[in-house]
């Protein structure tokens, strides 16, 4: 964080100083919520979590070098005490970003936020120092913590914003008001909690409503619910997608034999060819979104295309492709799943697996509410339509829906199998995999199906699935 004295921080967050001998002492390090991450100069923000209460670690943090603790009660070491630690953290982030005057790029959507944020970061970094959300820390705590890592060098601040309900994005944008707001798509992620697609669109669209008139709303031209957000903003609108009228668009999209998308990138300032190092056609949309943001920030098209072509995956378990020494390819996309990303991953598997045996090891997609049965059934059917050699459905009820979809779409019943858990899937694959096979592993986060991919990569036939 930029250096601030404890007195300044207390004023910004409206807190009371307790046990602070020297209010002019400066926080010069990072703001952290995990006492193990404290370094000399840190500010330790104490949160009461489900299992541990940060307040119990106040002394440990102080002894590790924290200048003070941001806390909800006095803790016996220097502390700035506030009613609401989360609100105080947000207020601090808002003030720091305001003082720095850094341009904020915020993005949201149902799927692809982290993948796209990582692309944007890799592209913009060529242009100017960029701070961006690590992993998927996109909520009311992760977002301010990321923003607080910006320094006076930082030119671009790229922030992923997640929403589980109406008002969430509005809250986050209040902390770090964006000048560029990108909406990727409105899918069905968390639809159970939202109530329906229209509600999801309502919630995601809060991002464009807060943009200033000299800002830019970057919207997906191929997603009707995102396109329809245009009238909700005062900002200029930049459309990306494969639609003819998109300002930033892809032409001649194809998947290489390795499953990597290749296309001609068109922007208002020219065209250039791109071949991504990422797997799966769904990344075309993510790459166009990143190109649109970079274009808006003044990067030339050739530089954007080169940066996109060189960008890799920065976050784990998203179409992570590993070749085993015996020629089996493992595609670990177990970070998360929703119907859109399941379809994209299956299409990538089909492209990568041409002439090879392909395995789709799929688990439940969570939070689909009333649409759950139909969506699982449809994914099972798609696996068969794409000629995936075998669907291994892992888990309980939803897995049986996946398998039944495949069974009904297939001819012989051999296209799919249902197993109860990750260990059973690993046992099956270990006995059946042959050199040259391609295995996709994907399910919602809560299932932890990455254990299957990790066990397959671990090699040892005897190895157990690691406990989560
Ligand atoms: N444009 C896209 N359309 C559909 N699926 C996508 C897209 N981009 C990525 N995915 C897939 O969606 C899953 C989640 O990707 P990613 O982590 O980038 O999304 P996210 O929106 O950040 O998710 P979260 O809400 O968990 O933070 C991955 O399995 C990925 O393969
Ligand atoms: Mg994410």
PDB file of N, CA and C in Angstrom, residues 194-233:
ATOM      1  N   UNK A 194     -29.963 -16.323  -7.900  1.00  0.00           N
ATOM      2  CA  UNK A 194     -30.468 -15.084  -8.498  1.00  0.00           C
ATOM      3  C   UNK A 194     -31.969 -15.138  -8.777  1.00  0.00           C
ATOM      4  N   UNK A 195     -32.433 -16.299  -9.211  1.00  0.00           N
ATOM      5  CA  UNK A 195     -33.842 -16.427  -9.543  1.00  0.00           C
ATOM      6  C   UNK A 195     -34.104 -16.543 -11.035  1.00  0.00           C
ATOM      7  N   UNK A 196     -33.205 -16.037 -11.871  1.00  0.00           N
ATOM      8  CA  UNK A 196     -33.415 -16.153 -13.313  1.00  0.00           C
ATOM      9  C   UNK A 196     -32.387 -15.345 -14.067  1.00  0.00           C
ATOM     10  N   UNK A 197     -32.341 -15.577 -15.393  1.00  0.00           N
ATOM     11  CA  UNK A 197     -31.356 -14.890 -16.226  1.00  0.00           C
ATOM     12  C   UNK A 197     -31.528 -13.369 -16.223  1.00  0.00           C
ATOM     13  N   UNK A 198     -32.789 -12.924 -16.222  1.00  0.00           N
ATOM     14  CA  UNK A 198     -33.040 -11.475 -16.234  1.00  0.00           C
ATOM     15  C   UNK A 198     -32.454 -10.830 -14.978  1.00  0.00           C
ATOM     16  N   UNK A 199     -32.591 -11.542 -13.865  1.00  0.00           N
ATOM     17  CA  UNK A 199     -32.027 -11.004 -12.614  1.00  0.00           C
ATOM     18  C   UNK A 199     -30.507 -10.965 -12.694  1.00  0.00           C
ATOM     19  N   UNK A 200     -29.931 -11.980 -13.340  1.00  0.00           N
ATOM     20  CA  UNK A 200     -28.467 -11.993 -13.480  1.00  0.00           C
ATOM     21  C   UNK A 200     -28.047 -10.794 -14.342  1.00  0.00           C
ATOM     22  N   UNK A 201     -28.788 -10.568 -15.420  1.00  0.00           N
ATOM     23  CA  UNK A 201     -28.477  -9.433 -16.301  1.00  0.00           C
ATOM     24  C   UNK A 201     -28.625  -8.115 -15.544  1.00  0.00           C
ATOM     25  N   UNK A 202     -29.658  -8.053 -14.726  1.00  0.00           N
ATOM     26  CA  UNK A 202     -29.892  -6.852 -13.925  1.00  0.00           C
ATOM     27  C   UNK A 202     -28.668  -6.593 -13.024  1.00  0.00           C
ATOM     28  N   UNK A 203     -28.196  -7.664 -12.385  1.00  0.00           N
ATOM     29  CA  UNK A 203     -27.083  -7.538 -11.432  1.00  0.00           C
ATOM     30  C   UNK A 203     -25.773  -7.197 -12.140  1.00  0.00           C
ATOM     31  N   UNK A 204     -25.472  -7.871 -13.232  1.00  0.00           N
ATOM     32  CA  UNK A 204     -24.200  -7.634 -13.942  1.00  0.00           C
ATOM     33  C   UNK A 204     -24.184  -6.237 -14.559  1.00  0.00           C
ATOM     34  N   UNK A 205     -25.370  -5.803 -15.005  1.00  0.00           N
ATOM     35  CA  UNK A 205     -25.471  -4.512 -15.677  1.00  0.00           C
ATOM     36  C   UNK A 205     -25.227  -3.327 -14.750  1.00  0.00           C
ATOM     37  N   UNK A 206     -25.230  -3.585 -13.454  1.00  0.00           N
ATOM     38  CA  UNK A 206     -24.915  -2.492 -12.520  1.00  0.00           C
ATOM     39  C   UNK A 206     -23.545  -1.919 -12.841  1.00  0.00           C
ATOM     40  N   UNK A 207     -22.685  -2.754 -13.424  1.00  0.00           N
ATOM     41  CA  UNK A 207     -21.337  -2.291 -13.748  1.00  0.00           C
ATOM     42  C   UNK A 207     -21.367  -1.138 -14.759  1.00  0.00           C
ATOM     43  N   UNK A 208     -22.212  -1.240 -15.756  1.00  0.00           N
ATOM     44  CA  UNK A 208     -22.203  -0.180 -16.776  1.00  0.00           C
ATOM     45  C   UNK A 208     -22.958   1.061 -16.306  1.00  0.00           C
ATOM     46  N   UNK A 209     -23.873   0.865 -15.363  1.00  0.00           N
ATOM     47  CA  UNK A 209     -24.639   2.017 -14.873  1.00  0.00           C
ATOM     48  C   UNK A 209     -23.769   3.025 -14.134  1.00  0.00           C
ATOM     49  N   UNK A 210     -22.684   2.556 -13.551  1.00  0.00           N
ATOM     50  CA  UNK A 210     -21.867   3.464 -12.742  1.00  0.00           C
ATOM     51  C   UNK A 210     -20.747   4.128 -13.560  1.00  0.00           C
ATOM     52  N   UNK A 211     -20.619   3.752 -14.831  1.00  0.00           N
ATOM     53  CA  UNK A 211     -19.502   4.317 -15.606  1.00  0.00           C
ATOM     54  C   UNK A 211     -19.741   5.793 -15.891  1.00  0.00           C
ATOM     55  N   UNK A 212     -18.678   6.598 -15.876  1.00  0.00           N
ATOM     56  CA  UNK A 212     -18.843   8.023 -16.170  1.00  0.00           C
ATOM     57  C   UNK A 212     -19.012   8.260 -17.674  1.00  0.00           C
ATOM     58  N   UNK A 213     -19.445   9.468 -18.037  1.00  0.00           N
ATOM     59  CA  UNK A 213     -19.693   9.777 -19.445  1.00  0.00           C
ATOM     60  C   UNK A 213     -18.417   9.661 -20.274  1.00  0.00           C
ATOM     61  N   UNK A 214     -17.261   9.910 -19.672  1.00  0.00           N
ATOM     62  CA  UNK A 214     -16.027   9.772 -20.451  1.00  0.00           C
ATOM     63  C   UNK A 214     -15.442   8.359 -20.315  1.00  0.00           C
ATOM     64  N   UNK A 215     -16.242   7.446 -19.793  1.00  0.00           N
ATOM     65  CA  UNK A 215     -15.793   6.067 -19.650  1.00  0.00           C
ATOM     66  C   UNK A 215     -16.176   5.232 -20.855  1.00  0.00           C
ATOM     67  N   UNK A 216     -15.973   3.933 -20.734  1.00  0.00           N
ATOM     68  CA  UNK A 216     -16.268   3.051 -21.859  1.00  0.00           C
ATOM     69  C   UNK A 216     -16.866   1.742 -21.346  1.00  0.00           C
ATOM     70  N   UNK A 217     -18.020   1.393 -21.901  1.00  0.00           N
ATOM     71  CA  UNK A 217     -18.650   0.108 -21.565  1.00  0.00           C
ATOM     72  C   UNK A 217     -18.272  -0.864 -22.671  1.00  0.00           C
ATOM     73  N   UNK A 218     -17.601  -1.933 -22.306  1.00  0.00           N
ATOM     74  CA  UNK A 218     -17.175  -2.933 -23.285  1.00  0.00           C
ATOM     75  C   UNK A 218     -18.143  -4.104 -23.171  1.00  0.00           C
ATOM     76  N   UNK A 219     -18.956  -4.299 -24.210  1.00  0.00           N
ATOM     77  CA  UNK A 219     -20.060  -5.255 -24.110  1.00  0.00           C
ATOM     78  C   UNK A 219     -19.976  -6.336 -25.178  1.00  0.00           C
ATOM     79  N   UNK A 220     -20.407  -7.533 -24.794  1.00  0.00           N
ATOM     80  CA  UNK A 220     -20.390  -8.680 -25.696  1.00  0.00           C
ATOM     81  C   UNK A 220     -21.546  -8.587 -26.693  1.00  0.00           C
ATOM     82  N   UNK A 221     -21.203  -8.360 -27.951  1.00  0.00           N
ATOM     83  CA  UNK A 221     -22.220  -8.187 -28.987  1.00  0.00           C
ATOM     84  C   UNK A 221     -22.965  -9.489 -29.258  1.00  0.00           C
ATOM     85  N   UNK A 222     -22.363 -10.620 -28.901  1.00  0.00           N
ATOM     86  CA  UNK A 222     -22.963 -11.920 -29.221  1.00  0.00           C
ATOM     87  C   UNK A 222     -23.927 -12.413 -28.145  1.00  0.00           C
ATOM     88  N   UNK A 223     -24.005 -11.687 -27.052  1.00  0.00           N
ATOM     89  CA  UNK A 223     -24.885 -12.102 -25.956  1.00  0.00           C
ATOM     90  C   UNK A 223     -26.015 -11.079 -25.833  1.00  0.00           C
ATOM     91  N   UNK A 224     -27.233 -11.468 -26.245  1.00  0.00           N
ATOM     92  CA  UNK A 224     -28.337 -10.492 -26.297  1.00  0.00           C
ATOM     93  C   UNK A 224     -28.558  -9.759 -24.967  1.00  0.00           C
ATOM     94  N   UNK A 225     -28.419 -10.474 -23.859  1.00  0.00           N
ATOM     95  CA  UNK A 225     -28.670  -9.813 -22.573  1.00  0.00           C
ATOM     96  C   UNK A 225     -27.565  -8.817 -22.220  1.00  0.00           C
ATOM     97  N   UNK A 226     -26.365  -9.029 -22.747  1.00  0.00           N
ATOM     98  CA  UNK A 226     -25.269  -8.084 -22.492  1.00  0.00           C
ATOM     99  C   UNK A 226     -25.402  -6.887 -23.432  1.00  0.00           C
ATOM    100  N   UNK A 227     -25.695  -7.183 -24.697  1.00  0.00           N
ATOM    101  CA  UNK A 227     -25.897  -6.110 -25.676  1.00  0.00           C
ATOM    102  C   UNK A 227     -26.990  -5.155 -25.207  1.00  0.00           C
ATOM    103  N   UNK A 228     -28.014  -5.742 -24.610  1.00  0.00           N
ATOM    104  CA  UNK A 228     -29.158  -4.942 -24.159  1.00  0.00           C
ATOM    105  C   UNK A 228     -28.808  -4.021 -22.994  1.00  0.00           C
ATOM    106  N   UNK A 229     -27.586  -4.122 -22.489  1.00  0.00           N
ATOM    107  CA  UNK A 229     -27.183  -3.230 -21.387  1.00  0.00           C
ATOM    108  C   UNK A 229     -26.775  -1.852 -21.903  1.00  0.00           C
ATOM    109  N   UNK A 230     -26.574  -1.709 -23.216  1.00  0.00           N
ATOM    110  CA  UNK A 230     -26.070  -0.449 -23.772  1.00  0.00           C
ATOM    111  C   UNK A 230     -26.856   0.784 -23.289  1.00  0.00           C
ATOM    112  N   UNK A 231     -28.192   0.732 -23.302  1.00  0.00           N
ATOM    113  CA  UNK A 231     -28.932   1.930 -22.860  1.00  0.00           C
ATOM    114  C   UNK A 231     -28.787   2.225 -21.362  1.00  0.00           C
ATOM    115  N   UNK A 232     -28.208   1.314 -20.619  1.00  0.00           N
ATOM    116  CA  UNK A 232     -28.098   1.541 -19.167  1.00  0.00           C
ATOM    117  C   UNK A 232     -26.858   2.351 -18.788  1.00  0.00           C
ATOM    118  N   UNK A 233     -26.069   2.785 -19.782  1.00  0.00           N
ATOM    119  CA  UNK A 233     -24.845   3.491 -19.436  1.00  0.00           C
ATOM    120  C   UNK A 233     -24.756   4.865 -20.098  1.00  0.00           C
TER     121      UNK A 233
END
